[in-house]
Short mmCIF file of C-alpha atoms in Angstrom, two decimals:
data_model
loop_
_atom_site.label_atom_id
_atom_site.label_comp_id
_atom_site.label_asym_id
_atom_site.label_seq_id
_atom_site.Cartn_x
_atom_site.Cartn_y
_atom_site.Cartn_z
CA MET U 29 -20.80 21.24 -7.77
CA ASN U 30 -19.04 23.39 -5.28
CA ARG U 31 -15.99 22.10 -3.53
CA LYS U 32 -17.88 22.27 0.06
CA HIS U 33 -20.45 19.94 -1.54
CA ILE U 34 -17.98 17.65 -2.91
CA PHE U 35 -16.03 17.52 0.27
CA ALA U 36 -19.18 16.63 2.05
CA ILE U 37 -20.01 13.88 -0.28
CA PHE U 38 -16.32 12.44 0.40
CA LEU U 39 -16.70 12.88 4.07
CA SER U 40 -20.13 10.84 3.97
CA GLY U 41 -18.69 7.97 1.73
CA ILE U 42 -15.81 7.36 4.32
CA LEU U 43 -18.25 7.29 7.31
CA PHE U 44 -20.59 4.92 5.42
CA TYR U 45 -17.69 2.50 4.23
CA SER U 46 -15.83 2.56 7.32
CA GLY U 47 -18.84 1.65 9.07
CA PHE U 48 -19.51 -0.95 6.46
CA SER U 49 -16.14 -2.23 6.98
CA ALA U 50 -16.17 -2.15 10.94
CA ALA U 51 -19.12 -4.59 10.51
CA GLN U 52 -18.10 -6.72 8.52
CA ASP U 53 -14.69 -7.07 10.50
CA GLN U 54 -16.12 -7.23 14.05
CA GLU U 55 -14.00 -10.10 14.94
CA SER U 56 -10.70 -8.94 12.98
CA GLU U 57 -7.89 -7.18 14.74
CA GLY U 58 -9.00 -3.67 14.03
CA GLN U 59 -8.45 -1.20 11.31
CA LEU U 60 -5.08 -0.87 9.32
CA PHE U 61 -3.64 2.49 7.97
CA VAL U 62 -0.94 2.27 5.44
CA VAL U 63 1.38 5.12 4.15
CA LEU U 64 2.81 3.91 0.56
CA GLU U 65 5.95 5.76 -0.61
CA LEU U 66 7.03 5.06 -3.96
CA MET U 67 10.73 5.63 -4.78
CA LYS U 68 12.98 6.32 -7.79
CA VAL U 69 16.61 5.13 -8.02
CA ASP U 70 19.13 6.01 -10.47
CA ASN U 71 20.68 2.86 -12.01
CA SER U 72 23.90 4.10 -10.39
CA GLN U 73 22.36 4.82 -6.96
CA GLU U 74 21.27 0.65 -6.71
CA ASN U 75 23.73 -0.27 -4.04
CA ALA U 76 23.44 2.96 -2.11
CA TYR U 77 19.89 2.35 -1.71
CA ALA U 78 20.10 -1.12 -0.73
CA GLU U 79 22.37 0.17 2.14
CA THR U 80 20.09 2.67 2.99
CA GLU U 81 17.00 0.19 3.54
CA ASN U 82 18.91 -2.05 5.39
CA PHE U 83 19.99 0.85 7.63
CA TRP U 84 16.49 1.58 8.18
CA GLU U 85 15.43 -1.91 8.60
CA LYS U 86 16.75 -1.65 12.21
CA ILE U 87 15.20 1.53 12.84
CA HIS U 88 11.93 0.03 12.00
CA GLN U 89 12.04 -2.58 14.08
CA GLU U 90 12.57 -0.32 17.31
CA ARG U 91 9.31 1.61 15.91
CA VAL U 92 7.62 -1.55 16.08
CA LYS U 93 8.89 -2.34 19.56
CA THR U 94 7.44 1.05 20.68
CA GLY U 95 3.93 0.61 19.08
CA ALA U 96 4.48 3.31 16.72
CA ILE U 97 4.01 1.26 13.77
CA VAL U 98 2.50 -2.17 13.20
CA GLY U 99 4.93 -3.04 10.27
CA TRP U 100 6.92 -2.14 7.66
CA HIS U 101 7.64 -3.80 4.24
CA PHE U 102 9.89 -3.08 1.23
CA TRP U 103 9.12 -3.80 -2.27
CA SER U 104 10.97 -4.29 -5.57
CA LEU U 105 8.92 -3.16 -8.40
CA ARG U 106 8.40 -4.67 -11.82
CA PRO U 107 8.76 -3.00 -14.41
CA GLY U 108 11.65 -1.14 -12.77
CA GLY U 109 13.14 0.85 -15.41
CA GLU U 110 14.18 4.41 -15.45
CA HIS U 111 11.49 5.50 -17.73
CA GLN U 112 8.82 3.31 -16.46
CA GLY U 113 7.64 5.06 -13.13
CA TYR U 114 9.00 3.63 -9.96
CA GLN U 115 11.47 0.83 -8.82
CA TYR U 116 10.84 0.35 -5.18
CA MET U 117 8.00 1.05 -2.55
CA THR U 118 7.47 0.71 1.18
CA ALA U 119 4.67 0.39 2.97
CA THR U 120 4.38 1.61 6.67
CA LEU U 121 1.42 0.15 8.81
CA TYR U 122 -0.41 1.70 11.72
CA ASP U 123 -3.58 0.95 13.67
CA ASP U 124 -4.53 4.35 13.90
CA PRO U 125 -4.98 7.48 11.77
CA VAL U 126 -3.98 9.88 14.12
CA LYS U 127 -0.79 7.94 14.50
CA MET U 128 0.05 7.66 10.67
CA MET U 129 -0.37 11.42 10.16
CA GLU U 130 1.44 12.84 13.38
CA GLY U 131 4.33 10.52 12.73
CA ASP U 132 6.64 9.48 15.48
CA ASP U 133 10.07 10.29 16.77
CA ILE U 134 12.41 8.79 14.08
CA LEU U 135 15.52 10.11 16.26
CA ALA U 136 14.58 8.36 19.47
CA ALA U 137 14.15 5.08 17.15
CA LEU U 138 17.57 5.92 15.27
CA GLN U 139 19.30 6.23 18.65
CA ASN U 140 17.85 2.98 19.94
CA ALA U 141 18.65 1.00 16.90
CA TYR U 142 22.21 2.53 16.70
CA PRO U 143 23.30 3.47 19.99
CA GLU U 144 26.98 3.44 19.29
CA MET U 145 26.60 5.99 16.50
CA SER U 146 27.48 9.73 17.08
CA GLU U 147 25.12 12.75 16.26
CA LYS U 148 27.42 13.52 13.18
CA GLU U 149 27.29 9.79 12.03
CA ARG U 150 23.20 9.95 12.25
CA ASN U 151 23.29 13.03 10.30
CA GLU U 152 25.45 11.68 7.43
CA LYS U 153 23.13 8.56 7.47
CA PHE U 154 19.89 10.91 7.01
CA GLU U 155 21.83 12.70 4.29
CA GLN U 156 22.65 9.22 2.40
CA THR U 157 19.30 8.31 2.51
CA ALA U 158 18.10 11.58 0.72
CA ASP U 159 21.04 11.20 -1.70
CA SER U 160 20.15 7.40 -2.70
CA ARG U 161 16.56 8.19 -4.00
CA ASP U 162 13.98 10.17 -4.79
CA LEU U 163 10.72 9.78 -3.06
CA GLY U 164 8.17 10.39 -6.07
CA THR U 165 4.95 9.72 -4.51
CA ARG U 166 3.41 9.38 -0.84
CA MET U 167 0.10 8.36 -0.12
CA TYR U 168 -1.76 8.20 2.92
CA MET U 169 -4.40 5.16 2.79
CA GLU U 170 -7.03 3.21 4.61
CA LEU U 171 -7.72 -0.52 4.34
CA ILE U 172 -11.49 -0.71 3.90
CA ALA U 173 -11.94 -4.36 1.97
CA ARG U 174 -9.95 -7.67 2.14
CA THR U 175 -10.68 -11.29 1.66
CA GLU U 176 -10.82 -13.69 4.58
CA ASP U 177 -7.58 -15.78 4.51
CA ASP U 178 -4.52 -16.85 6.84
CA PHE U 179 -1.96 -15.87 4.00
CA GLU U 180 1.64 -15.31 5.63
CA MET U 181 3.60 -12.51 3.91
CA LYS U 182 7.26 -13.23 3.76
CA PRO U 183 10.16 -12.19 1.67
CA GLY U 184 9.98 -13.54 -1.91
CA MET U 185 6.57 -13.67 -2.40
CA VAL U 186 5.06 -11.65 -5.03
CA ALA U 187 2.09 -9.13 -5.45
CA SER U 188 0.43 -7.47 -8.18
CA MET U 189 -0.68 -3.73 -7.25
CA GLU U 190 -3.44 -1.67 -9.26
CA MET U 191 -3.40 1.87 -8.93
CA MET U 192 -7.23 3.02 -9.64
CA LYS U 193 -8.91 6.45 -10.22
CA ALA U 194 -12.41 6.98 -9.27
CA ASP U 195 -14.01 10.57 -9.26
CA LEU U 196 -15.22 11.92 -5.97
CA GLU U 197 -18.75 11.29 -7.05
CA SER U 198 -18.20 7.96 -8.10
CA TYR U 199 -16.56 6.44 -4.89
CA ALA U 200 -19.46 4.78 -3.75
CA ALA U 201 -20.10 3.09 -6.82
CA TYR U 202 -16.62 2.02 -7.32
CA GLU U 203 -16.37 0.77 -3.75
CA THR U 204 -19.65 -0.95 -3.97
CA ALA U 205 -18.53 -2.79 -7.51
CA GLU U 206 -15.16 -3.70 -5.74
CA MET U 207 -16.89 -5.24 -2.82
CA GLY U 208 -19.85 -6.68 -4.56
CA VAL U 209 -18.16 -8.01 -7.35
CA PHE U 210 -14.64 -8.35 -7.34
CA GLN U 211 -14.49 -9.37 -3.81
CA PRO U 212 -16.07 -12.38 -3.98
CA TYR U 213 -14.29 -13.26 -7.25
CA GLN U 214 -10.93 -13.06 -5.14
CA GLN U 215 -12.70 -14.86 -2.15
CA GLN U 216 -13.03 -17.88 -4.45
CA ARG U 217 -9.63 -17.60 -5.72
CA VAL U 218 -8.38 -17.58 -2.12
CA ALA U 219 -10.75 -20.73 -1.61
CA SER U 220 -9.26 -22.38 -4.59
CA GLY U 221 -5.66 -22.12 -3.72
CA ASN U 222 -5.09 -19.66 -6.90
CA LEU U 223 -4.62 -16.26 -4.70
CA GLY U 224 -2.97 -16.03 -1.28
CA SER U 225 -4.90 -12.54 -0.25
CA TRP U 226 -6.46 -9.57 -1.82
CA VAL U 227 -6.97 -5.93 -0.31
CA LEU U 228 -8.52 -2.70 -1.46
CA LEU U 229 -7.17 0.78 -0.19
CA ARG U 230 -8.61 4.00 -0.30
CA SER U 231 -6.63 7.28 -0.29
CA ILE U 232 -6.97 9.58 2.85
CA SER U 233 -4.32 12.11 1.49
CA PRO U 234 -4.12 13.09 -1.36
CA ILE U 235 -7.71 13.18 -2.45
CA GLY U 236 -9.42 15.31 -5.39
CA ASN U 237 -9.92 15.10 -9.09
CA ASP U 238 -6.39 15.75 -9.76
CA ALA U 239 -4.79 13.16 -7.50
CA TYR U 240 -3.04 10.45 -9.57
CA ALA U 241 -5.02 7.37 -7.76
CA SER U 242 -8.01 7.28 -5.17
CA HIS U 243 -7.80 3.52 -4.67
CA VAL U 244 -5.14 0.82 -4.73
CA THR U 245 -5.66 -2.91 -4.99
CA ALA U 246 -3.44 -5.70 -4.17
CA ASN U 247 -3.31 -9.37 -4.71
CA MET U 248 -0.64 -11.48 -2.77
CA TYR U 249 0.69 -14.60 -3.98
CA GLU U 250 3.07 -16.96 -2.72
CA GLY U 251 5.35 -17.00 -5.97
CA TRP U 252 5.59 -16.34 -9.62
CA GLU U 253 3.82 -19.34 -10.52
CA GLN U 254 0.93 -18.44 -8.95
CA ALA U 255 0.67 -15.14 -10.05
CA MET U 256 1.19 -15.93 -13.51
CA SER U 257 -1.78 -18.36 -13.51
CA ALA U 258 -4.24 -15.51 -12.68
CA GLU U 259 -7.31 -15.41 -14.77
CA PHE U 260 -10.50 -13.74 -14.33
CA GLN U 261 -13.79 -15.39 -14.55
CA PRO U 262 -16.91 -14.14 -13.16
CA THR U 263 -18.20 -15.73 -9.98
CA ASP U 264 -21.88 -17.56 -10.05
CA THR U 265 -23.20 -14.48 -8.08
CA ALA U 266 -21.74 -11.81 -10.59
CA SER U 267 -22.71 -11.60 -14.40
CA GLN U 268 -20.33 -10.30 -17.17
CA GLU U 269 -22.59 -7.40 -17.26
CA ASP U 270 -21.81 -6.78 -13.38
CA VAL U 271 -18.11 -6.80 -14.11
CA ASP U 272 -18.20 -4.58 -17.45
CA ALA U 273 -20.45 -1.83 -15.16
CA GLY U 274 -17.90 -2.39 -12.38
CA LEU U 275 -15.07 -1.81 -14.76
CA LYS U 276 -16.56 1.81 -15.98
CA THR U 277 -16.61 3.12 -12.15
CA ARG U 278 -13.25 3.78 -12.29
CA ASP U 279 -9.70 4.06 -14.58
CA PHE U 280 -6.96 2.05 -14.24
CA LYS U 281 -4.17 3.99 -14.09
CA PHE U 282 -1.16 2.19 -13.59
CA GLY U 283 -0.25 -1.54 -12.45
CA TYR U 284 3.02 -3.26 -10.97
CA LEU U 285 4.08 -6.61 -10.15
CA MET U 286 5.96 -6.54 -6.87
CA VAL U 287 8.47 -8.79 -4.94
CA LEU U 288 8.79 -8.36 -1.17
CA GLU U 289 12.29 -7.95 -0.11
CA LYS U 290 11.97 -7.30 3.49
CA ILE U 291 9.37 -7.14 6.15
CA VAL U 292 9.29 -5.95 9.63
CA ASN U 293 6.31 -7.04 11.72
#
């Protein structure tokens, strides 16, 4: 199969599932797009990195005020050892894919957040940001499915994040399995009080069979007690055979438990 054919399949999958999601969420607040950035932070840089994110929090507040973004989340990851992947993640939320891809005027937001700083001081802060961590992975993503819930995200809450890899040709089969088999189960958990919320994200960029992950699922919990009680049981509408077939549509690449440290809405 040539590259042009694969890209056509990918685009048709986006159009079909964007339409599905829009029809499903007609009364929602609209589509959501997310930039996930996963950081590697050396043990010796933990304090410096914490100061960096404290500094950027005010900048993100200015970006929300101007409508450039709709939110920003800062997570610490478990496991977080130097040889176990990443230690921290930020999620920047947008209501428009063009805004996400074009970016916004960070320097203006910086000046509004810290009007007392000189240009030299601002440049020094940018250098400190780069020195305090390594930006290991950046993913541009689209929310394509979620549970119906009234879960409120706040610092101290816990989430599990699973990075999934489906081949381009298998996107439709994988997303059908998530929405038809696993989403009803997650909705049942929400109704029973065992889960706060569940979301499914699809990568807009990077894509392709060499990309590390094509999708991300996340389960949101009020705290560790709720998160540690998680147990999978098929719903009345899904048999174990449905579950097994759904699991075969993707590779489970990596999973993290996470704690929300900061949030700007």
